[in-house]
Short mmCIF file of C-alpha atoms in Angstrom, two decimals:
data_model
loop_
_atom_site.label_atom_id
_atom_site.label_comp_id
_atom_site.label_asym_id
_atom_site.label_seq_id
_atom_site.Cartn_x
_atom_site.Cartn_y
_atom_site.Cartn_z
CA MET P 6 102.03 196.81 -3.24
CA ILE P 7 101.02 197.65 -6.77
CA LYS P 8 97.70 199.39 -6.76
CA SER P 9 94.90 199.88 -9.27
CA THR P 10 96.86 201.22 -12.28
CA LEU P 11 99.56 198.58 -12.11
CA LYS P 12 97.06 195.81 -11.55
CA LYS P 13 95.03 196.80 -14.61
CA ALA P 14 98.11 196.98 -16.81
CA LEU P 15 99.30 193.57 -15.60
CA LEU P 16 95.91 192.01 -16.37
CA ILE P 17 95.99 193.48 -19.89
CA ALA P 18 99.51 192.14 -20.46
CA LEU P 19 98.59 188.65 -19.24
CA ALA P 20 95.51 188.65 -21.47
CA LEU P 21 97.64 189.46 -24.52
CA ILE P 22 99.90 186.43 -24.12
CA PRO P 23 97.45 183.63 -25.16
CA VAL P 24 96.04 185.84 -27.93
CA THR P 25 99.39 186.55 -29.55
CA ILE P 26 100.45 182.88 -29.54
CA PHE P 27 98.17 182.41 -32.56
CA ALA P 28 100.19 184.97 -34.55
CA GLN P 29 103.59 183.28 -34.37
CA GLU P 30 104.16 183.25 -38.15
CA GLN P 31 105.06 186.95 -38.45
CA ALA P 32 108.68 187.66 -39.36
CA ASN P 33 110.70 189.08 -36.49
CA PRO P 34 114.23 190.14 -37.49
CA SER P 35 116.90 189.03 -35.05
CA ASN P 36 119.32 191.95 -34.78
CA TYR P 37 118.07 195.51 -35.18
CA TRP P 38 118.04 199.06 -33.81
CA PHE P 39 114.86 200.57 -32.45
CA ILE P 40 113.50 203.91 -31.33
CA GLY P 41 110.20 204.25 -29.53
CA ILE P 42 107.82 206.29 -27.45
CA GLU P 43 105.94 205.20 -24.34
CA GLY P 44 103.84 206.58 -21.59
CA GLY P 45 101.42 205.60 -18.86
CA GLY P 46 100.64 205.78 -15.16
CA THR P 47 102.97 206.26 -12.19
CA GLN P 48 102.69 205.55 -8.50
CA LEU P 49 104.88 206.57 -5.56
CA PHE P 50 105.86 204.13 -2.82
CA ALA P 51 107.56 206.22 -0.15
CA ASP P 52 109.51 204.67 2.67
CA ASN P 53 107.25 206.12 5.37
CA GLN P 54 105.32 202.98 6.13
CA PRO P 55 102.47 202.39 6.45
CA TRP P 56 101.95 205.29 4.03
CA LYS P 57 100.97 203.66 0.75
CA PHE P 58 99.95 206.35 -1.70
CA ASP P 59 97.11 205.27 -3.99
CA GLN P 60 97.17 208.36 -6.19
CA THR P 61 98.38 207.83 -9.76
CA SER P 62 99.96 210.34 -12.11
CA TRP P 63 101.70 210.05 -15.47
CA ASN P 64 104.99 209.82 -17.31
CA ALA P 65 106.09 209.86 -20.98
CA GLY P 66 109.37 209.37 -22.76
CA LEU P 67 111.61 208.02 -25.51
CA ASP P 68 113.54 204.75 -25.87
CA PHE P 69 116.53 204.02 -28.12
CA GLY P 70 118.45 200.76 -28.26
CA TYR P 71 119.71 197.67 -30.03
CA VAL P 72 118.73 193.98 -30.07
CA PHE P 73 121.60 191.54 -30.60
CA HIS P 74 122.36 187.83 -30.30
CA ASN P 75 118.76 187.14 -31.31
CA SER P 76 117.13 188.20 -28.02
CA ALA P 77 119.40 190.47 -25.92
CA TYR P 78 118.33 194.10 -25.45
CA ILE P 79 120.37 197.15 -24.48
CA TYR P 80 118.68 200.52 -24.52
CA ALA P 81 118.48 203.99 -23.01
CA ASN P 82 115.29 205.73 -22.02
CA PHE P 83 114.52 209.35 -21.19
CA ASP P 84 111.24 210.19 -19.41
CA VAL P 85 109.40 213.14 -17.94
CA ILE P 86 107.70 212.05 -14.70
CA ARG P 87 104.95 213.29 -12.43
CA LEU P 88 104.22 211.72 -8.99
CA LYS P 89 101.37 212.29 -6.54
CA GLY P 90 100.72 211.28 -2.97
CA LYS P 91 98.65 212.12 0.07
CA TYR P 92 98.61 211.00 3.65
CA ASP P 93 95.25 211.99 5.16
CA LYS P 94 95.36 214.50 7.97
CA PHE P 95 99.12 214.79 7.75
CA PHE P 96 100.57 215.95 4.40
CA GLU P 97 100.10 215.97 0.64
CA ILE P 98 102.60 216.12 -2.24
CA ASP P 99 101.68 219.32 -4.04
CA GLU P 100 104.27 218.84 -6.78
CA CYS P 101 106.77 216.13 -7.65
CA LYS P 102 108.36 216.60 -11.06
CA ALA P 103 111.28 214.58 -12.33
CA MET P 104 113.25 213.58 -15.39
CA GLN P 105 115.12 210.31 -15.72
CA LEU P 106 117.85 208.95 -17.99
CA ASN P 107 118.55 205.23 -17.66
CA MET P 108 120.57 202.50 -19.36
CA ASN P 109 118.89 199.10 -19.35
CA VAL P 110 119.65 195.53 -20.35
CA GLY P 111 117.17 192.72 -20.86
CA TYR P 112 116.62 189.32 -22.45
CA ASP P 113 113.60 187.67 -24.04
CA ILE P 114 113.07 184.70 -21.73
CA LEU P 115 110.68 182.95 -24.16
CA GLN P 116 113.63 182.38 -26.49
CA LEU P 117 115.43 180.51 -23.71
CA PHE P 118 112.73 177.84 -23.61
CA SER P 119 111.99 177.56 -27.32
CA PHE P 120 113.89 179.63 -29.85
CA LYS P 121 111.85 180.96 -32.79
CA ALA P 122 113.32 183.44 -35.23
CA ASP P 123 109.83 184.60 -36.19
CA ARG P 124 108.37 184.83 -32.69
CA VAL P 125 105.74 187.55 -32.38
CA ILE P 126 105.57 188.00 -28.63
CA GLY P 127 108.40 188.54 -26.21
CA ILE P 128 108.70 188.72 -22.44
CA VAL P 129 111.78 190.74 -21.52
CA PRO P 130 112.79 191.19 -17.86
CA HIS P 131 115.07 194.20 -17.62
CA LEU P 132 117.40 195.86 -15.16
CA GLY P 133 119.09 199.23 -15.40
CA TRP P 134 120.93 202.09 -13.82
CA GLY P 135 120.51 205.81 -14.24
CA LEU P 136 119.86 209.27 -12.86
CA LEU P 137 116.67 210.86 -11.56
CA ASN P 138 116.56 214.66 -11.67
CA HIS P 139 113.70 215.76 -9.32
CA ARG P 140 112.05 218.50 -7.30
CA THR P 141 109.21 218.16 -4.76
CA THR P 142 106.83 220.48 -2.86
CA THR P 143 105.01 218.98 0.14
CA LYS P 144 102.23 220.72 2.13
CA TYR P 145 101.47 219.69 5.69
CA GLU P 146 98.13 219.97 7.51
CA ASP P 147 99.59 222.51 9.93
CA GLY P 148 100.31 224.83 6.98
CA HIS P 149 104.06 224.65 6.59
CA VAL P 150 105.56 223.76 3.20
CA VAL P 151 108.72 221.75 2.46
CA LYS P 152 110.49 222.28 -0.84
CA THR P 153 113.33 220.21 -2.26
CA GLY P 154 115.24 220.72 -5.50
CA TYR P 155 114.56 224.41 -6.14
CA LYS P 156 117.18 227.08 -6.67
CA ASP P 157 116.02 228.92 -3.56
CA ASN P 158 115.10 225.88 -1.48
CA ASN P 159 117.32 222.85 -0.93
CA PRO P 160 118.87 223.09 -4.41
CA GLY P 161 120.79 220.28 -6.07
CA ASP P 162 123.27 220.22 -8.91
CA GLY P 163 120.69 219.30 -11.56
CA ILE P 164 118.74 221.33 -14.10
CA GLY P 165 117.05 224.37 -12.51
CA GLY P 166 118.34 223.44 -9.10
CA ARG P 167 116.80 219.96 -9.20
CA ARG P 168 118.46 217.23 -7.22
CA ASN P 169 120.27 214.39 -9.02
CA VAL P 170 119.96 210.96 -7.44
CA MET P 171 120.85 207.48 -8.56
CA GLN P 172 118.08 205.05 -9.41
CA ILE P 173 117.83 201.40 -10.41
CA PRO P 174 114.84 200.45 -12.59
CA MET P 175 113.75 196.81 -12.70
CA GLY P 176 110.75 195.25 -14.37
CA VAL P 177 109.38 193.27 -17.30
CA ASN P 178 108.40 194.31 -20.82
CA PHE P 179 105.68 192.43 -22.76
CA MET P 180 106.34 192.91 -26.49
CA PHE P 181 104.24 192.32 -29.58
CA ASN P 182 106.03 192.39 -32.99
CA PHE P 183 103.08 192.94 -35.28
CA THR P 184 105.14 193.78 -38.40
CA LYS P 185 108.79 193.53 -39.41
CA HIS P 186 109.40 197.19 -38.53
CA PHE P 187 106.91 197.97 -35.73
CA ARG P 188 106.53 196.65 -32.21
CA ALA P 189 104.08 197.46 -29.41
CA ASN P 190 104.82 196.85 -25.74
CA ILE P 191 103.53 197.05 -22.19
CA ASP P 192 106.30 197.86 -19.70
CA LEU P 193 105.83 197.33 -15.95
CA ALA P 194 108.66 198.42 -13.65
CA THR P 195 109.56 199.64 -10.20
CA ASN P 196 112.41 202.04 -9.50
CA TYR P 197 114.66 202.25 -6.47
CA THR P 198 116.03 205.75 -5.80
CA SER P 199 118.92 206.79 -3.55
CA THR P 200 116.86 209.52 -1.89
CA ASP P 201 114.24 209.84 0.79
CA TRP P 202 112.91 213.14 -0.56
CA LEU P 203 110.64 212.18 -3.47
CA ASP P 204 107.69 212.63 -1.09
CA GLY P 205 109.28 215.67 0.58
CA ARG P 206 109.62 213.94 3.88
CA GLY P 207 113.00 212.57 4.84
CA GLY P 208 114.03 209.75 7.11
CA LYS P 209 117.30 208.45 8.37
CA GLY P 210 119.21 205.53 6.92
CA SER P 211 119.27 203.89 3.49
CA HIS P 212 116.25 201.74 4.38
CA TYR P 213 114.14 204.90 4.08
CA ASP P 214 114.98 205.45 0.40
CA ASP P 215 111.92 205.98 -1.80
CA TRP P 216 110.56 203.76 -4.60
CA TRP P 217 108.22 204.57 -7.47
CA ALA P 218 106.66 202.45 -10.23
CA TYR P 219 105.15 202.87 -13.67
CA ALA P 220 102.94 200.96 -16.13
CA ASN P 221 103.53 202.13 -19.70
CA ILE P 222 102.23 201.36 -23.16
CA GLY P 223 104.64 202.01 -26.05
CA LEU P 224 105.31 201.75 -29.75
CA ALA P 225 108.74 201.25 -31.34
CA TYR P 226 110.11 201.43 -34.88
CA LYS P 227 112.77 198.85 -35.80
CA PHE P 228 115.43 199.60 -38.38
CA GLY P 229 118.78 198.30 -39.62
CA CYS P 230 117.26 194.83 -39.46
CA LYS P 231 119.61 191.89 -39.98
CA GLU P 232 117.83 188.62 -40.66
CA ILE P 233 118.86 185.55 -38.67
CA LEU P 234 121.38 183.44 -40.57
CA PRO P 235 122.02 179.72 -40.10
CA CYS P 236 124.36 178.95 -37.26
CA PRO P 237 127.86 178.39 -38.73
CA THR P 238 128.58 175.63 -36.20
CA CYS P 239 125.61 173.48 -37.18
CA PRO P 240 126.33 170.15 -38.95
CA ASP P 241 124.74 168.96 -42.16
CA PRO P 242 120.90 168.97 -41.84
CA SER P 243 120.87 165.19 -42.37
CA GLU P 244 122.96 164.91 -39.17
CA MET P 245 121.05 167.59 -37.22
CA THR P 246 121.19 167.19 -33.45
CA PRO P 247 118.62 168.45 -30.89
CA SER P 248 121.04 171.14 -29.77
CA CYS P 249 120.75 172.75 -33.22
CA ASP P 250 116.97 172.58 -33.62
CA GLN P 251 116.86 176.37 -33.59
CA CYS P 252 118.80 176.44 -36.86
CA ALA P 253 117.44 173.31 -38.58
CA ASP P 254 114.80 174.92 -40.78
CA ALA P 255 117.06 177.77 -41.85
CA ILE P 256 119.94 175.45 -42.74
CA LYS P 257 117.72 173.00 -44.64
CA GLU P 258 116.32 175.85 -46.69
CA ALA P 259 119.80 177.23 -47.36
CA VAL P 260 121.13 173.81 -48.37
CA LYS P 261 118.11 173.23 -50.60
CA ASP P 262 118.65 176.56 -52.36
CA ALA P 263 122.37 175.87 -52.75
CA MET P 264 121.70 172.41 -54.21
CA GLU P 265 119.15 173.75 -56.66
CA GLU P 266 121.54 176.50 -57.73
CA ASP P 267 124.35 173.98 -58.11
CA ARG P 268 122.15 171.66 -60.19
CA ALA P 269 121.14 174.55 -62.42
CA GLU P 270 124.79 175.54 -62.92
CA GLN P 271 125.77 171.95 -63.67
CA ALA P 272 122.92 171.57 -66.16
CA ALA P 273 123.89 174.81 -67.90
CA ALA P 274 127.54 173.75 -68.03
CA ALA P 275 126.63 170.32 -69.40
CA GLU P 276 124.38 171.88 -72.02
CA ALA P 277 127.10 174.32 -73.10
CA GLU P 278 129.65 171.49 -73.24
CA ALA P 279 127.31 169.32 -75.30
CA ALA P 280 126.61 172.18 -77.71
CA GLN P 281 130.33 172.87 -78.04
CA ALA P 282 131.05 169.19 -78.65
CA ALA P 283 128.26 168.95 -81.21
CA GLU P 284 129.56 172.03 -82.98
CA ALA P 285 133.10 170.62 -83.01
CA GLU P 286 131.83 167.28 -84.25
CA ASP P 287 129.74 168.98 -86.91
CA GLU P 288 132.72 170.97 -88.14
CA ALA P 289 134.96 167.92 -88.09
CA VAL P 290 132.59 165.59 -89.94
CA TRP P 291 131.01 167.77 -92.62
CA GLU P 292 133.11 168.02 -95.75
CA GLU P 293 132.48 170.70 -98.35
CA LYS P 294 132.37 169.17 -101.83
CA ASP P 295 133.46 171.12 -104.85
CA VAL P 296 129.88 170.99 -106.11
CA HIS P 297 128.25 174.25 -107.17
CA VAL P 298 124.85 173.98 -108.85
CA GLN P 299 123.94 177.15 -110.82
CA PHE P 300 120.61 178.96 -111.24
CA LYS P 301 119.10 181.75 -113.31
CA ALA P 302 118.45 185.13 -111.71
CA GLY P 303 115.35 185.02 -109.51
CA LYS P 304 114.76 181.31 -110.21
CA ALA P 305 114.96 178.20 -108.04
CA GLU P 306 114.77 175.56 -110.78
CA VAL P 307 118.03 173.69 -111.35
CA LEU P 308 119.34 174.43 -114.83
CA LYS P 309 119.43 171.33 -117.00
CA THR P 310 122.94 172.04 -118.14
CA GLN P 311 125.97 169.86 -118.67
CA ALA P 312 127.77 171.84 -115.94
CA ASN P 313 125.12 170.98 -113.33
CA GLU P 314 125.05 167.36 -114.49
CA GLU P 315 128.78 167.17 -113.88
CA GLU P 316 128.44 168.80 -110.44
CA ALA P 317 125.89 166.22 -109.33
CA LYS P 318 128.03 163.43 -110.76
CA LYS P 319 130.84 164.38 -108.33
CA VAL P 320 128.68 163.14 -105.44
CA SER P 321 127.72 159.97 -107.32
CA ASP P 322 131.33 159.24 -108.18
CA ASP P 323 132.31 159.42 -104.48
CA ILE P 324 129.71 156.84 -103.55
CA GLU P 325 130.64 154.57 -106.45
CA ALA P 326 134.28 154.82 -105.36
CA GLY P 327 133.28 153.22 -102.04
CA ARG P 328 132.81 156.22 -99.78
CA GLU P 329 130.13 155.73 -97.15
CA VAL P 330 127.84 158.77 -97.09
CA SER P 331 125.19 159.11 -94.37
CA ASN P 332 124.19 162.77 -94.81
CA ILE P 333 124.10 165.28 -97.65
CA LYS P 334 123.48 168.96 -96.89
CA THR P 335 122.68 171.52 -99.56
CA VAL P 336 123.17 175.25 -98.77
CA GLY P 337 121.52 177.74 -101.11
CA TYR P 338 122.56 181.35 -101.87
CA ALA P 339 121.11 184.29 -103.79
CA SER P 340 122.95 187.13 -105.50
CA PRO P 341 122.46 190.38 -103.49
CA GLU P 342 120.89 192.56 -106.19
CA GLY P 343 117.42 191.47 -105.09
CA ASN P 344 115.21 192.07 -102.02
CA ASP P 345 116.64 190.48 -98.84
CA GLU P 346 113.37 188.86 -97.79
CA GLN P 347 112.78 187.42 -101.25
CA ASN P 348 116.41 186.30 -101.45
CA GLN P 349 116.08 184.37 -98.20
CA GLN P 350 113.14 182.41 -99.56
CA LEU P 351 114.85 182.01 -102.94
CA SER P 352 118.00 180.57 -101.32
CA GLU P 353 115.92 178.08 -99.31
CA ASP P 354 114.06 176.99 -102.43
CA ARG P 355 117.34 176.55 -104.32
CA ALA P 356 118.75 174.39 -101.50
CA THR P 357 115.63 172.20 -101.56
CA ALA P 358 115.65 171.95 -105.35
CA THR P 359 119.33 170.94 -105.36
CA ALA P 360 118.72 168.23 -102.76
CA GLU P 361 115.92 166.78 -104.93
CA TYR P 362 118.12 167.07 -108.03
CA ILE P 363 121.02 165.15 -106.43
CA LYS P 364 118.63 162.57 -104.98
CA GLU P 365 117.21 162.04 -108.46
CA LYS P 366 120.68 161.66 -109.99
CA LEU P 367 121.77 159.19 -107.31
CA GLY P 368 118.77 156.95 -107.83
CA ASP P 369 119.11 153.78 -105.74
CA LYS P 370 122.31 155.08 -104.21
CA ALA P 371 120.25 157.69 -102.26
CA GLU P 372 118.68 155.00 -100.08
CA GLY P 373 119.76 155.40 -96.43
CA ILE P 374 121.15 158.90 -96.97
CA GLU P 375 119.61 161.75 -94.93
CA PHE P 376 119.22 165.01 -96.84
CA GLU P 377 119.27 168.47 -95.25
CA SER P 378 118.79 171.89 -96.84
CA GLU P 379 119.45 175.45 -95.64
CA GLY P 380 119.07 178.91 -97.19
CA MET P 381 121.62 181.65 -96.50
CA GLY P 382 119.86 184.55 -98.26
CA SER P 383 121.79 187.33 -100.04
CA ASP P 384 125.44 186.37 -100.43
CA TRP P 385 127.13 189.70 -99.69
CA LYS P 386 130.26 187.99 -98.37
CA GLY P 387 130.61 186.01 -101.58
CA PHE P 388 130.11 189.21 -103.59
CA TYR P 389 132.83 191.16 -101.77
CA ASP P 390 135.24 188.20 -101.93
CA ALA P 391 134.68 187.78 -105.70
CA LEU P 392 134.96 191.55 -106.26
CA ALA P 393 138.30 191.62 -104.43
CA GLU P 394 139.64 188.83 -106.65
CA SER P 395 138.34 190.38 -109.88
CA ASN P 396 140.21 192.54 -112.40
CA ILE P 397 137.72 195.43 -112.21
CA ALA P 398 139.76 198.65 -112.11
CA ASP P 399 137.64 200.47 -109.53
CA LYS P 400 136.87 197.43 -107.34
CA ASP P 401 137.99 199.11 -104.08
CA LYS P 402 135.96 202.21 -104.89
CA ILE P 403 132.92 200.05 -105.72
CA ALA P 404 133.18 198.07 -102.49
CA LYS P 405 133.56 201.21 -100.35
CA LYS P 406 130.64 202.94 -102.02
CA ILE P 407 128.30 199.97 -101.48
CA LYS P 408 129.38 199.39 -97.86
CA ASN P 409 128.88 203.07 -96.95
CA SER P 410 125.47 203.24 -98.59
CA GLU P 411 122.28 203.18 -96.52
CA THR P 412 120.65 201.20 -99.37
CA PRO P 413 123.42 198.87 -100.59
CA THR P 414 121.16 196.87 -102.91
CA GLU P 415 120.02 199.98 -104.79
CA THR P 416 123.62 201.24 -105.01
CA LEU P 417 124.76 197.86 -106.39
CA ASN P 418 122.04 197.92 -109.05
CA GLN P 419 123.04 201.47 -110.07
CA LEU P 420 126.71 200.46 -110.42
CA ARG P 421 125.85 197.45 -112.59
CA GLY P 422 125.07 199.84 -115.45
CA GLN P 423 128.43 201.59 -115.03
CA TYR P 424 130.40 198.37 -114.49
CA PRO P 425 128.90 195.47 -116.56
CA GLU P 426 131.57 193.14 -115.14
CA LEU P 427 129.56 193.05 -111.89
CA ASN P 428 126.90 190.96 -113.64
CA ASP P 429 129.45 188.18 -114.16
CA ILE P 430 130.17 188.15 -110.42
CA LEU P 431 126.47 188.09 -109.52
CA GLU P 432 125.87 185.14 -111.84
CA THR P 433 128.32 182.99 -109.88
CA LEU P 434 126.51 183.75 -106.60
CA ARG P 435 123.23 182.17 -107.74
CA ARG P 436 124.24 178.75 -106.54
CA THR P 437 124.01 175.91 -104.07
CA GLN P 438 126.96 174.31 -102.29
CA VAL P 439 126.97 170.67 -101.20
CA TYR P 440 128.40 169.11 -98.01
CA VAL P 441 128.63 165.40 -97.20
CA LYS P 442 129.47 163.23 -94.22
#
């Protein structure tokens, strides 16, 4: 029955199928809304056999719908339609104009045989129900004219006097998802109508009702895309059954990601726990000795004084008393009246010098002991603590003035001239403390 236009469209659609199989890696979202336009050729198949009209005309319209459960379609389409027809030496359809509004359902049958979430092509048989709003003018060879669906001639209850009739569209849509958001299609369908007056010539009985067909090419935009998620009923990928092949890859990937994330979290937790344990162990094992080696201002050489000799002897006495010492750590400080950068280096040098000094004093007893050194830079905390414990009358005023200053070192040096007692405090901060374990 389908003549030239429909045959050409069908050949094009069939030719597209083997070509598009090579493009199956494109991502095709499962559930989404779509809106599209389409248009193409039309052909009228009236009931008046053997009249088979071979004249084609055109139609164009809009589609709007939703795809759910991976491959099920439900959509509405609105079209403007033109139909032509001629029966030689008898009559000719001078005008057949119509508008249609249909609701359709369909399903991608390729997904029934082999489900692929990223399938590019689809073959969707569809069936619908709707209204056809039409008017027709037919001219006969003997000169008389028959009009249907006009306000002044056989009017109906539709727009402008057009006649409303029920129609059932049925066909197949060949789809090509060439990007995530765009789809092209070729739609072939035939439409049953509950009227015998599309061609302007009526018969008697429902078996005379007219049919018409179309072959359209369309383009749709997809939006509100929801990617396919693993099936919640699937078992563990290691126990995957053939019935869940459609979800296997997605679940394996999800499990892999979850395992990697879990391993990363476990590693981070273990690292944090180890660091916390090491810190607790470090605090528990290290013991601060009452050993304070003194230095001159701006110098890192250990003063050869009786006081420093006695400080170093405290460590030696512990060892001689039978204490087992595996590590000795020296921590150097600098008084804060100097440059911070220079004080950092000075404190490190003092810590190193003290470690060498104690090692020298221990002699053979230093064998097997690991020495560590660390510089703490300018000892502002020590300064404020010593100032608070001092008998300087304006100590609170001094502390506030230095803390509120944008250049605390310069302010401290200015106050040293006004309060000489500050020099005594600074002298005690040029030191190194010793820790053992």
